[in-house]
Amino acid sequence: ATALGISVRTDPSLRERCFGVFQSGPVDALHPGVTGIRGDGVVNAHARPAGGESLDEVQNRVASFVDWLGGQSHVGDVVVVVHGGSLRAIRNYCAGKRVEEMKWDVVANGSVWPVRLPGTVSTVVPPRMHAEH
């Protein structure tokens, strides 16, 4: 941002999903009853680990940011940097889908996912991968 002369704004509503008691724990402890995810889809939007967030709560949280962003005046594209779970929720919300319709596909590190804000032409373009240097 400094090299390009652009501003950076942080927003806690874009953080990754909170896994509560499983935070920083082993991934194999996370199962569909806790995550609400099986395979590449959502099986329970309200499932949550103790002290953590459900997928429904994650989508509502990122939706507040998307709605705020849509109300801002800006020229050109806006870059939003997030973790995979938040990105999936943003894509889902911007596509006008319910949490139960969210795809839990692979979101590669460093991938770029162009997304249109609600109320604009609703297309999601496949990601572009950046070569690692």
PDB file of C-alpha atoms in Angstrom:
ATOM      1  CA  ALA A   1       0.000   0.000   0.000  1.00  0.00           C
ATOM      2  CA  THR A   2       2.786   2.415   0.840  1.00  0.00           C
ATOM      3  CA  ALA A   3       4.569   1.767  -2.466  1.00  0.00           C
ATOM      4  CA  LEU A   4       1.341   2.418  -4.378  1.00  0.00           C
ATOM      5  CA  GLY A   5       0.274   5.342  -2.246  1.00  0.00           C
ATOM      6  CA  ILE A   6      -3.038   3.786  -1.252  1.00  0.00           C
ATOM      7  CA  SER A   7      -4.680   3.708   2.139  1.00  0.00           C
ATOM      8  CA  VAL A   8      -5.311   0.622   4.244  1.00  0.00           C
ATOM      9  CA  ARG A   9      -8.274   0.220   6.551  1.00  0.00           C
ATOM     10  CA  THR A  10      -8.687  -2.712   8.902  1.00  0.00           C
ATOM     11  CA  ASP A  11     -12.076  -4.007   9.961  1.00  0.00           C
ATOM     12  CA  PRO A  12     -12.656  -6.687  12.617  1.00  0.00           C
ATOM     13  CA  SER A  13     -15.756  -7.912  10.774  1.00  0.00           C
ATOM     14  CA  LEU A  14     -13.410  -9.446   8.183  1.00  0.00           C
ATOM     15  CA  ARG A  15     -11.553 -11.693  10.614  1.00  0.00           C
ATOM     16  CA  GLU A  16     -11.580 -15.457  10.139  1.00  0.00           C
ATOM     17  CA  ARG A  17     -14.216 -17.581  11.834  1.00  0.00           C
ATOM     18  CA  CYS A  18     -13.738 -18.048  15.560  1.00  0.00           C
ATOM     19  CA  PHE A  19     -13.516 -21.727  16.502  1.00  0.00           C
ATOM     20  CA  GLY A  20     -13.803 -21.105  20.249  1.00  0.00           C
ATOM     21  CA  VAL A  21     -12.422 -24.023  22.271  1.00  0.00           C
ATOM     22  CA  PHE A  22     -10.893 -25.443  19.085  1.00  0.00           C
ATOM     23  CA  GLN A  23      -8.992 -22.258  18.204  1.00  0.00           C
ATOM     24  CA  SER A  24      -5.397 -23.167  17.286  1.00  0.00           C
ATOM     25  CA  GLY A  25      -6.173 -26.812  17.982  1.00  0.00           C
ATOM     26  CA  PRO A  26      -5.757 -29.849  15.751  1.00  0.00           C
ATOM     27  CA  VAL A  27      -7.773 -29.758  12.532  1.00  0.00           C
ATOM     28  CA  ASP A  28      -8.865 -33.395  12.999  1.00  0.00           C
ATOM     29  CA  ALA A  29     -10.884 -32.305  16.066  1.00  0.00           C
ATOM     30  CA  LEU A  30     -13.151 -30.291  13.760  1.00  0.00           C
ATOM     31  CA  HIS A  31     -16.046 -32.372  12.465  1.00  0.00           C
ATOM     32  CA  PRO A  32     -19.352 -31.475  10.739  1.00  0.00           C
ATOM     33  CA  GLY A  33     -21.184 -31.353  14.074  1.00  0.00           C
ATOM     34  CA  VAL A  34     -18.878 -28.508  15.116  1.00  0.00           C
ATOM     35  CA  THR A  35     -18.133 -26.806  11.783  1.00  0.00           C
ATOM     36  CA  GLY A  36     -21.422 -27.299   9.940  1.00  0.00           C
ATOM     37  CA  ILE A  37     -19.387 -28.274   6.867  1.00  0.00           C
ATOM     38  CA  ARG A  38     -19.207 -31.657   5.146  1.00  0.00           C
ATOM     39  CA  GLY A  39     -17.180 -32.045   1.992  1.00  0.00           C
ATOM     40  CA  ASP A  40     -17.638 -28.935  -0.119  1.00  0.00           C
ATOM     41  CA  GLY A  41     -20.932 -27.777   1.349  1.00  0.00           C
ATOM     42  CA  VAL A  42     -22.726 -26.486   4.409  1.00  0.00           C
ATOM     43  CA  VAL A  43     -24.827 -29.070   6.255  1.00  0.00           C
ATOM     44  CA  ASN A  44     -25.713 -26.958   9.297  1.00  0.00           C
ATOM     45  CA  ALA A  45     -25.451 -23.150   9.148  1.00  0.00           C
ATOM     46  CA  HIS A  46     -26.036 -22.906  12.910  1.00  0.00           C
ATOM     47  CA  ALA A  47     -23.412 -25.443  14.101  1.00  0.00           C
ATOM     48  CA  ARG A  48     -20.750 -23.870  16.263  1.00  0.00           C
ATOM     49  CA  PRO A  49     -17.954 -24.977  18.513  1.00  0.00           C
ATOM     50  CA  ALA A  50     -18.278 -23.943  22.169  1.00  0.00           C
ATOM     51  CA  GLY A  51     -17.315 -20.286  22.407  1.00  0.00           C
ATOM     52  CA  GLY A  52     -17.087 -19.984  18.615  1.00  0.00           C
ATOM     53  CA  GLU A  53     -19.126 -18.769  15.661  1.00  0.00           C
ATOM     54  CA  SER A  54     -21.592 -20.464  13.371  1.00  0.00           C
ATOM     55  CA  LEU A  55     -21.398 -20.016   9.601  1.00  0.00           C
ATOM     56  CA  ASP A  56     -24.606 -18.014   9.810  1.00  0.00           C
ATOM     57  CA  GLU A  57     -22.907 -15.595  12.210  1.00  0.00           C
ATOM     58  CA  VAL A  58     -19.835 -15.363   9.967  1.00  0.00           C
ATOM     59  CA  GLN A  59     -21.936 -14.506   6.916  1.00  0.00           C
ATOM     60  CA  ASN A  60     -23.919 -11.903   8.880  1.00  0.00           C
ATOM     61  CA  ARG A  61     -20.669 -10.377  10.149  1.00  0.00           C
ATOM     62  CA  VAL A  62     -19.043 -10.059   6.716  1.00  0.00           C
ATOM     63  CA  ALA A  63     -22.356  -8.901   5.213  1.00  0.00           C
ATOM     64  CA  SER A  64     -22.230  -5.856   7.487  1.00  0.00           C
ATOM     65  CA  PHE A  65     -18.862  -4.967   5.960  1.00  0.00           C
ATOM     66  CA  VAL A  66     -20.078  -5.578   2.394  1.00  0.00           C
ATOM     67  CA  ASP A  67     -23.128  -3.383   3.019  1.00  0.00           C
ATOM     68  CA  TRP A  68     -20.915  -0.667   4.509  1.00  0.00           C
ATOM     69  CA  LEU A  69     -18.543  -0.881   1.530  1.00  0.00           C
ATOM     70  CA  GLY A  70     -21.447  -0.603  -0.899  1.00  0.00           C
ATOM     71  CA  GLY A  71     -22.436   2.667   0.723  1.00  0.00           C
ATOM     72  CA  GLN A  72     -18.987   4.231   0.335  1.00  0.00           C
ATOM     73  CA  SER A  73     -17.980   6.378  -2.593  1.00  0.00           C
ATOM     74  CA  HIS A  74     -14.886   5.157  -4.395  1.00  0.00           C
ATOM     75  CA  VAL A  75     -13.560   5.139  -7.924  1.00  0.00           C
ATOM     76  CA  GLY A  76     -12.464   1.837  -9.412  1.00  0.00           C
ATOM     77  CA  ASP A  77     -11.918  -1.484  -7.730  1.00  0.00           C
ATOM     78  CA  VAL A  78     -11.423  -2.051  -4.020  1.00  0.00           C
ATOM     79  CA  VAL A  79      -9.084  -4.757  -2.745  1.00  0.00           C
ATOM     80  CA  VAL A  80     -10.284  -6.648   0.321  1.00  0.00           C
ATOM     81  CA  VAL A  81      -7.842  -9.092   1.903  1.00  0.00           C
ATOM     82  CA  VAL A  82      -9.428 -11.865   3.966  1.00  0.00           C
ATOM     83  CA  HIS A  83      -9.066 -15.480   5.055  1.00  0.00           C
ATOM     84  CA  GLY A  84     -10.766 -18.275   3.121  1.00  0.00           C
ATOM     85  CA  GLY A  85     -13.834 -18.690   5.330  1.00  0.00           C
ATOM     86  CA  SER A  86     -14.622 -14.993   5.253  1.00  0.00           C
ATOM     87  CA  LEU A  87     -14.082 -14.936   1.487  1.00  0.00           C
ATOM     88  CA  ARG A  88     -16.535 -17.805   0.989  1.00  0.00           C
ATOM     89  CA  ALA A  89     -19.107 -15.944   3.097  1.00  0.00           C
ATOM     90  CA  ILE A  90     -18.548 -12.711   1.134  1.00  0.00           C
ATOM     91  CA  ARG A  91     -18.950 -14.520  -2.205  1.00  0.00           C
ATOM     92  CA  ASN A  92     -22.080 -16.242  -0.958  1.00  0.00           C
ATOM     93  CA  TYR A  93     -23.641 -13.042   0.387  1.00  0.00           C
ATOM     94  CA  CYS A  94     -22.793 -11.053  -2.751  1.00  0.00           C
ATOM     95  CA  ALA A  95     -24.412 -13.784  -4.857  1.00  0.00           C
ATOM     96  CA  GLY A  96     -27.608 -13.397  -2.795  1.00  0.00           C
ATOM     97  CA  LYS A  97     -27.467 -16.956  -1.454  1.00  0.00           C
ATOM     98  CA  ARG A  98     -28.504 -18.385   1.891  1.00  0.00           C
ATOM     99  CA  VAL A  99     -25.747 -19.771   4.124  1.00  0.00           C
ATOM    100  CA  GLU A 100     -26.992 -23.297   3.411  1.00  0.00           C
ATOM    101  CA  GLU A 101     -26.104 -22.730  -0.257  1.00  0.00           C
ATOM    102  CA  MET A 102     -22.491 -21.728   0.464  1.00  0.00           C
ATOM    103  CA  LYS A 103     -19.845 -23.712  -1.396  1.00  0.00           C
ATOM    104  CA  TRP A 104     -16.907 -24.736   0.750  1.00  0.00           C
ATOM    105  CA  ASP A 105     -14.459 -25.008  -2.102  1.00  0.00           C
ATOM    106  CA  VAL A 106     -10.698 -24.611  -2.139  1.00  0.00           C
ATOM    107  CA  VAL A 107      -9.498 -21.040  -1.674  1.00  0.00           C
ATOM    108  CA  ALA A 108      -5.788 -21.042  -2.412  1.00  0.00           C
ATOM    109  CA  ASN A 109      -3.482 -18.668  -0.552  1.00  0.00           C
ATOM    110  CA  GLY A 110      -2.805 -15.561  -2.609  1.00  0.00           C
ATOM    111  CA  SER A 111      -5.707 -16.153  -4.981  1.00  0.00           C
ATOM    112  CA  VAL A 112      -7.735 -13.221  -6.292  1.00  0.00           C
ATOM    113  CA  TRP A 113     -11.531 -13.533  -6.401  1.00  0.00           C
ATOM    114  CA  PRO A 114     -13.306 -10.654  -8.142  1.00  0.00           C
ATOM    115  CA  VAL A 115     -16.761 -10.246  -6.599  1.00  0.00           C
ATOM    116  CA  ARG A 116     -19.533  -7.770  -7.402  1.00  0.00           C
ATOM    117  CA  LEU A 117     -21.347  -6.041  -4.562  1.00  0.00           C
ATOM    118  CA  PRO A 118     -25.072  -6.741  -4.139  1.00  0.00           C
ATOM    119  CA  GLY A 119     -27.189  -4.539  -6.378  1.00  0.00           C
ATOM    120  CA  THR A 120     -24.693  -4.679  -9.243  1.00  0.00           C
ATOM    121  CA  VAL A 121     -24.319  -7.256 -11.991  1.00  0.00           C
ATOM    122  CA  SER A 122     -24.078 -10.474  -9.998  1.00  0.00           C
ATOM    123  CA  THR A 123     -21.233 -12.478 -11.448  1.00  0.00           C
ATOM    124  CA  VAL A 124     -18.374 -14.142  -9.701  1.00  0.00           C
ATOM    125  CA  VAL A 125     -15.280 -14.469 -11.838  1.00  0.00           C
ATOM    126  CA  PRO A 126     -12.980 -17.467 -11.271  1.00  0.00           C
ATOM    127  CA  PRO A 127      -9.849 -16.668  -9.268  1.00  0.00           C
ATOM    128  CA  ARG A 128      -6.578 -15.558 -10.790  1.00  0.00           C
ATOM    129  CA  MET A 129      -3.495 -17.037  -9.237  1.00  0.00           C
ATOM    130  CA  HIS A 130      -0.447 -14.882  -8.609  1.00  0.00           C
ATOM    131  CA  ALA A 131       2.952 -16.402  -9.139  1.00  0.00           C
ATOM    132  CA  GLU A 132       4.923 -16.629  -5.910  1.00  0.00           C
ATOM    133  CA  HIS A 133       8.199 -14.718  -5.902  1.00  0.00           C
TER     134      HIS A 133
END
